[in-house]
Amino acid sequence: VGLRPGEKLVEELLVDEESGPTAHPRIFRAAAPNGMSLAEVERYLARLRVVVDANDVQGLLQLLCELVESYAEQRQIAPEVAGVAASARSVTINHANVR
């Protein structure tokens, strides 16, 4: 079948500064030089719940920019994504298994 347009053979999830070696040459360990405490993670999750409940796309993008240093906000949202976001009314999240 071959590659489709835009399809990648390799997906790089970490940059060199964010990873460390393991015993296996092709497996790397994610490093967290500026790791967050559990309390910080919980605060961000609470803020995330607020923007999701409000269907606040701009608030979500702002939060992503704060959380992910390498996140590059795209100025235009694909029409099919915008349509889904506009028609979405509620999301149910089961927090019982989240620790």
Tab-separated table of N, CA and C in Angstrom:
chain	number	residue	atom	x	y	z
A	1	VAL	N	0.826	-1.181	0.000
A	1	VAL	CA	0.000	0.000	0.000
A	1	VAL	C	0.874	1.249	0.000
A	2	GLY	N	1.930	1.292	0.805
A	2	GLY	CA	2.822	2.444	0.844
A	2	GLY	C	2.337	3.537	1.776
A	3	LEU	N	3.147	4.578	1.858
A	3	LEU	CA	2.803	5.706	2.719
A	3	LEU	C	1.745	6.581	2.092
A	4	ARG	N	0.866	7.071	2.914
A	4	ARG	CA	-0.122	8.045	2.459
A	4	ARG	C	0.461	9.439	2.654
A	5	PRO	N	-0.048	10.432	1.952
A	5	PRO	CA	0.473	11.792	2.109
A	5	PRO	C	0.408	12.246	3.568
A	6	GLY	N	1.522	12.754	4.068
A	6	GLY	CA	1.590	13.244	5.440
A	6	GLY	C	1.869	12.181	6.481
A	7	GLU	N	1.869	10.908	6.089
A	7	GLU	CA	2.110	9.830	7.043
A	7	GLU	C	3.589	9.769	7.400
A	8	LYS	N	3.884	9.522	8.676
A	8	LYS	CA	5.263	9.480	9.150
A	8	LYS	C	5.686	8.044	9.421
A	9	LEU	N	6.959	7.775	9.195
A	9	LEU	CA	7.510	6.479	9.567
A	9	LEU	C	7.891	6.460	11.046
A	10	VAL	N	8.309	7.618	11.555
A	10	VAL	CA	8.760	7.734	12.934
A	10	VAL	C	8.105	8.948	13.563
A	11	GLU	N	7.661	8.814	14.782
A	11	GLU	CA	7.088	9.946	15.524
A	11	GLU	C	8.006	10.233	16.699
A	12	GLU	N	8.641	11.395	16.693
A	12	GLU	CA	9.531	11.769	17.783
A	12	GLU	C	8.717	12.462	18.865
A	13	LEU	N	8.607	11.815	20.013
A	13	LEU	CA	7.786	12.334	21.097
A	13	LEU	C	8.569	13.208	22.062
A	14	LEU	N	9.878	13.020	22.111
A	14	LEU	CA	10.725	13.774	23.026
A	14	LEU	C	11.897	14.377	22.265
A	15	VAL	N	12.344	15.543	22.684
A	15	VAL	CA	13.581	16.081	22.142
A	15	VAL	C	14.717	15.546	22.995
A	16	ASP	N	15.940	15.592	22.475
A	16	ASP	CA	17.080	14.985	23.167
A	16	ASP	C	17.238	15.445	24.612
A	17	GLU	N	16.961	16.723	24.873
A	17	GLU	CA	17.130	17.245	26.222
A	17	GLU	C	16.100	16.680	27.196
A	18	GLU	N	15.032	16.090	26.700
A	18	GLU	CA	13.956	15.605	27.560
A	18	GLU	C	14.006	14.103	27.794
A	19	SER	N	15.051	13.432	27.315
A	19	SER	CA	15.084	11.983	27.452
A	19	SER	C	16.442	11.519	27.962
A	20	GLY	N	16.422	10.338	28.543
A	20	GLY	CA	17.643	9.726	29.039
A	20	GLY	C	17.707	8.276	28.599
A	21	PRO	N	18.884	7.678	28.660
A	21	PRO	CA	19.052	6.302	28.183
A	21	PRO	C	18.479	5.267	29.157
A	22	THR	N	18.245	4.078	28.623
A	22	THR	CA	17.899	2.906	29.432
A	22	THR	C	18.846	1.790	29.005
A	23	ALA	N	18.660	0.601	29.536
A	23	ALA	CA	19.510	-0.527	29.167
A	23	ALA	C	19.339	-0.907	27.702
A	24	HIS	N	18.182	-0.631	27.136
A	24	HIS	CA	17.914	-0.957	25.731
A	24	HIS	C	18.272	0.248	24.865
A	25	PRO	N	19.016	0.043	23.771
A	25	PRO	CA	19.479	1.172	22.958
A	25	PRO	C	18.373	1.954	22.250
A	26	ARG	N	17.201	1.358	22.081
A	26	ARG	CA	16.128	2.052	21.366
A	26	ARG	C	14.971	2.469	22.272
A	27	ILE	N	15.163	2.319	23.573
A	27	ILE	CA	14.143	2.736	24.538
A	27	ILE	C	14.735	3.842	25.401
A	28	PHE	N	13.996	4.951	25.507
A	28	PHE	CA	14.467	6.097	26.273
A	28	PHE	C	13.505	6.398	27.410
A	29	ARG	N	14.027	7.011	28.435
A	29	ARG	CA	13.252	7.389	29.607
A	29	ARG	C	12.983	8.884	29.528
A	30	ALA	N	11.752	9.277	29.730
A	30	ALA	CA	11.398	10.698	29.717
A	30	ALA	C	11.923	11.344	30.995
A	31	ALA	N	12.607	12.455	30.831
A	31	ALA	CA	13.117	13.208	31.974
A	31	ALA	C	12.172	14.367	32.251
A	32	ALA	N	12.021	14.712	33.492
A	32	ALA	CA	11.133	15.815	33.862
A	32	ALA	C	11.927	16.848	34.663
A	33	PRO	N	12.719	17.688	33.965
A	33	PRO	CA	13.543	18.652	34.690
A	33	PRO	C	12.714	19.673	35.469
A	34	ASN	N	11.554	20.000	34.976
A	34	ASN	CA	10.670	20.952	35.650
A	34	ASN	C	9.371	20.260	36.041
A	35	GLY	N	9.493	19.080	36.612
A	35	GLY	CA	8.315	18.297	36.958
A	35	GLY	C	7.389	19.038	37.909
A	36	MET	N	6.105	18.769	37.777
A	36	MET	CA	5.098	19.414	38.622
A	36	MET	C	4.763	18.523	39.805
A	37	SER	N	4.403	19.159	40.883
A	37	SER	CA	3.933	18.417	42.048
A	37	SER	C	2.509	17.940	41.778
A	38	LEU	N	2.048	17.014	42.586
A	38	LEU	CA	0.680	16.524	42.454
A	38	LEU	C	-0.317	17.665	42.630
A	39	ALA	N	-0.040	18.567	43.561
A	39	ALA	CA	-0.943	19.704	43.792
A	39	ALA	C	-1.037	20.584	42.548
A	40	GLU	N	0.094	20.802	41.856
A	40	GLU	CA	0.075	21.607	40.628
A	40	GLU	C	-0.723	20.915	39.532
A	41	VAL	N	-0.535	19.611	39.405
A	41	VAL	CA	-1.280	18.845	38.402
A	41	VAL	C	-2.773	18.943	38.688
A	42	GLU	N	-3.155	18.800	39.949
A	42	GLU	CA	-4.573	18.894	40.316
A	42	GLU	C	-5.146	20.274	40.015
A	43	ARG	N	-4.353	21.336	40.230
A	43	ARG	CA	-4.823	22.693	39.908
A	43	ARG	C	-5.050	22.845	38.407
A	44	TYR	N	-4.122	22.328	37.597
A	44	TYR	CA	-4.298	22.403	36.147
A	44	TYR	C	-5.495	21.574	35.690
A	45	LEU	N	-5.701	20.411	36.297
A	45	LEU	CA	-6.866	19.594	35.944
A	45	LEU	C	-8.167	20.315	36.281
A	46	ALA	N	-8.191	21.011	37.408
A	46	ALA	CA	-9.389	21.778	37.779
A	46	ALA	C	-9.639	22.884	36.759
A	47	ARG	N	-8.581	23.575	36.347
A	47	ARG	CA	-8.732	24.623	35.326
A	47	ARG	C	-9.177	24.020	34.001
A	48	LEU	N	-8.649	22.842	33.678
A	48	LEU	CA	-9.039	22.160	32.445
A	48	LEU	C	-10.522	21.820	32.475
A	49	ARG	N	-11.019	21.336	33.612
A	49	ARG	CA	-12.446	21.015	33.734
A	49	ARG	C	-13.313	22.254	33.505
A	50	VAL	N	-12.860	23.398	34.013
A	50	VAL	CA	-13.624	24.641	33.852
A	50	VAL	C	-13.724	25.025	32.381
A	51	VAL	N	-12.595	25.003	31.652
A	51	VAL	CA	-12.643	25.418	30.241
A	51	VAL	C	-13.397	24.406	29.390
A	52	VAL	N	-13.293	23.123	29.723
A	52	VAL	CA	-14.032	22.101	28.969
A	52	VAL	C	-15.528	22.244	29.228
A	53	ASP	N	-15.915	22.406	30.487
A	53	ASP	CA	-17.337	22.571	30.814
A	53	ASP	C	-17.937	23.803	30.149
A	54	ALA	N	-17.115	24.843	29.980
A	54	ALA	CA	-17.589	26.085	29.361
A	54	ALA	C	-17.464	26.052	27.838
A	55	ASN	N	-16.935	24.933	27.305
A	55	ASN	CA	-16.704	24.828	25.857
A	55	ASN	C	-15.863	26.017	25.372
A	56	ASP	N	-14.859	26.388	26.174
A	56	ASP	CA	-14.004	27.552	25.928
A	56	ASP	C	-12.743	27.126	25.177
A	57	VAL	N	-12.811	27.151	23.850
A	57	VAL	CA	-11.690	26.706	23.021
A	57	VAL	C	-10.474	27.604	23.239
A	58	GLN	N	-10.683	28.918	23.284
A	58	GLN	CA	-9.560	29.841	23.485
A	58	GLN	C	-8.920	29.615	24.856
A	59	GLY	N	-9.722	29.376	25.866
A	59	GLY	CA	-9.194	29.090	27.195
A	59	GLY	C	-8.378	27.809	27.204
A	60	LEU	N	-8.846	26.814	26.462
A	60	LEU	CA	-8.122	25.556	26.356
A	60	LEU	C	-6.779	25.762	25.675
A	61	LEU	N	-6.765	26.518	24.585
A	61	LEU	CA	-5.513	26.787	23.882
A	61	LEU	C	-4.537	27.541	24.778
A	62	GLN	N	-5.036	28.484	25.546
A	62	GLN	CA	-4.183	29.236	26.466
A	62	GLN	C	-3.594	28.307	27.526
A	63	LEU	N	-4.415	27.418	28.051
A	63	LEU	CA	-3.954	26.473	29.059
A	63	LEU	C	-2.891	25.541	28.481
A	64	LEU	N	-3.093	25.079	27.246
A	64	LEU	CA	-2.095	24.232	26.597
A	64	LEU	C	-0.770	24.962	26.439
A	65	CYS	N	-0.834	26.239	26.068
A	65	CYS	CA	0.390	27.034	25.928
A	65	CYS	C	1.125	27.144	27.261
A	66	GLU	N	0.401	27.238	28.356
A	66	GLU	CA	1.018	27.308	29.681
A	66	GLU	C	1.641	25.975	30.080
A	67	LEU	N	0.950	24.895	29.794
A	67	LEU	CA	1.376	23.571	30.248
A	67	LEU	C	2.499	22.968	29.422
A	68	VAL	N	2.436	23.138	28.118
A	68	VAL	CA	3.365	22.459	27.215
A	68	VAL	C	4.273	23.499	26.581
A	69	GLU	N	5.520	23.530	27.047
A	69	GLU	CA	6.462	24.543	26.587
A	69	GLU	C	6.633	24.537	25.074
A	70	SER	N	6.622	23.362	24.472
A	70	SER	CA	6.859	23.264	23.029
A	70	SER	C	5.577	23.345	22.204
A	71	TYR	N	4.429	23.563	22.857
A	71	TYR	CA	3.165	23.636	22.132
A	71	TYR	C	3.117	24.902	21.295
A	72	ALA	N	2.838	24.731	20.031
A	72	ALA	CA	2.713	25.879	19.126
A	72	ALA	C	1.253	25.982	18.721
A	73	GLU	N	0.598	27.018	19.191
A	73	GLU	CA	-0.823	27.193	18.896
A	73	GLU	C	-1.027	27.425	17.412
A	74	GLN	N	-1.937	26.687	16.825
A	74	GLN	CA	-2.308	26.911	15.432
A	74	GLN	C	-3.431	27.927	15.427
A	75	ARG	N	-3.302	28.936	14.598
A	75	ARG	CA	-4.262	30.034	14.597
A	75	ARG	C	-5.606	29.651	14.005
A	76	GLN	N	-5.624	28.667	13.118
A	76	GLN	CA	-6.891	28.279	12.515
A	76	GLN	C	-7.208	26.842	12.901
A	77	ILE	N	-8.439	26.620	13.243
A	77	ILE	CA	-8.902	25.279	13.575
A	77	ILE	C	-9.569	24.711	12.336
A	78	ALA	N	-9.247	23.466	12.019
A	78	ALA	CA	-9.829	22.829	10.839
A	78	ALA	C	-11.348	22.894	10.923
A	79	PRO	N	-12.024	23.145	9.794
A	79	PRO	CA	-13.490	23.284	9.806
A	79	PRO	C	-14.215	22.103	10.440
A	80	GLU	N	-13.734	20.878	10.181
A	80	GLU	CA	-14.428	19.723	10.749
A	80	GLU	C	-14.273	19.677	12.263
A	81	VAL	N	-13.140	20.140	12.787
A	81	VAL	CA	-12.938	20.184	14.234
A	81	VAL	C	-13.788	21.293	14.839
A	82	ALA	N	-13.822	22.440	14.181
A	82	ALA	CA	-14.630	23.556	14.670
A	82	ALA	C	-16.104	23.164	14.729
A	83	GLY	N	-16.570	22.403	13.747
A	83	GLY	CA	-17.958	21.953	13.735
A	83	GLY	C	-18.261	21.031	14.893
A	84	VAL	N	-17.337	20.135	15.201
A	84	VAL	CA	-17.519	19.226	16.330
A	84	VAL	C	-17.525	20.018	17.625
A	85	ALA	N	-16.598	20.969	17.759
A	85	ALA	CA	-16.529	21.771	18.985
A	85	ALA	C	-17.799	22.593	19.168
A	86	ALA	N	-18.319	23.133	18.088
A	86	ALA	CA	-19.519	23.959	18.181
A	86	ALA	C	-20.746	23.133	18.536
A	87	SER	N	-20.781	21.873	18.077
A	87	SER	CA	-21.959	21.050	18.330
A	87	SER	C	-21.874	20.279	19.646
A	88	ALA	N	-20.688	20.235	20.249
A	88	ALA	CA	-20.525	19.499	21.505
A	88	ALA	C	-21.238	20.225	22.632
A	89	ARG	N	-21.977	19.496	23.421
A	89	ARG	CA	-22.713	20.103	24.524
A	89	ARG	C	-22.198	19.635	25.880
A	90	SER	N	-21.796	18.371	25.967
A	90	SER	CA	-21.309	17.895	27.255
A	90	SER	C	-20.348	16.740	27.057
A	91	VAL	N	-19.484	16.570	28.036
A	91	VAL	CA	-18.530	15.477	28.051
A	91	VAL	C	-18.600	14.867	29.438
A	92	THR	N	-18.686	13.554	29.505
A	92	THR	CA	-18.720	12.876	30.787
A	92	THR	C	-17.378	12.205	31.009
A	93	ILE	N	-16.749	12.521	32.124
A	93	ILE	CA	-15.458	11.936	32.462
A	93	ILE	C	-15.632	11.172	33.760
A	94	ASN	N	-15.204	9.910	33.748
A	94	ASN	CA	-15.272	9.095	34.948
A	94	ASN	C	-13.989	9.313	35.735
A	95	HIS	N	-14.064	10.071	36.815
A	95	HIS	CA	-12.893	10.386	37.616
A	95	HIS	C	-12.631	9.342	38.696
A	96	ALA	N	-13.455	8.322	38.778
A	96	ALA	CA	-13.329	7.334	39.848
A	96	ALA	C	-11.997	6.602	39.785
A	97	ASN	N	-11.479	6.366	38.571
A	97	ASN	CA	-10.243	5.613	38.427
A	97	ASN	C	-9.025	6.505	38.261
A	98	VAL	N	-9.186	7.802	38.326
A	98	VAL	CA	-8.070	8.730	38.170
A	98	VAL	C	-7.427	8.950	39.521
A	99	ARG	N	-6.126	8.827	39.559
A	99	ARG	CA	-5.406	9.014	40.837
A	99	ARG	C	-4.441	10.149	40.719
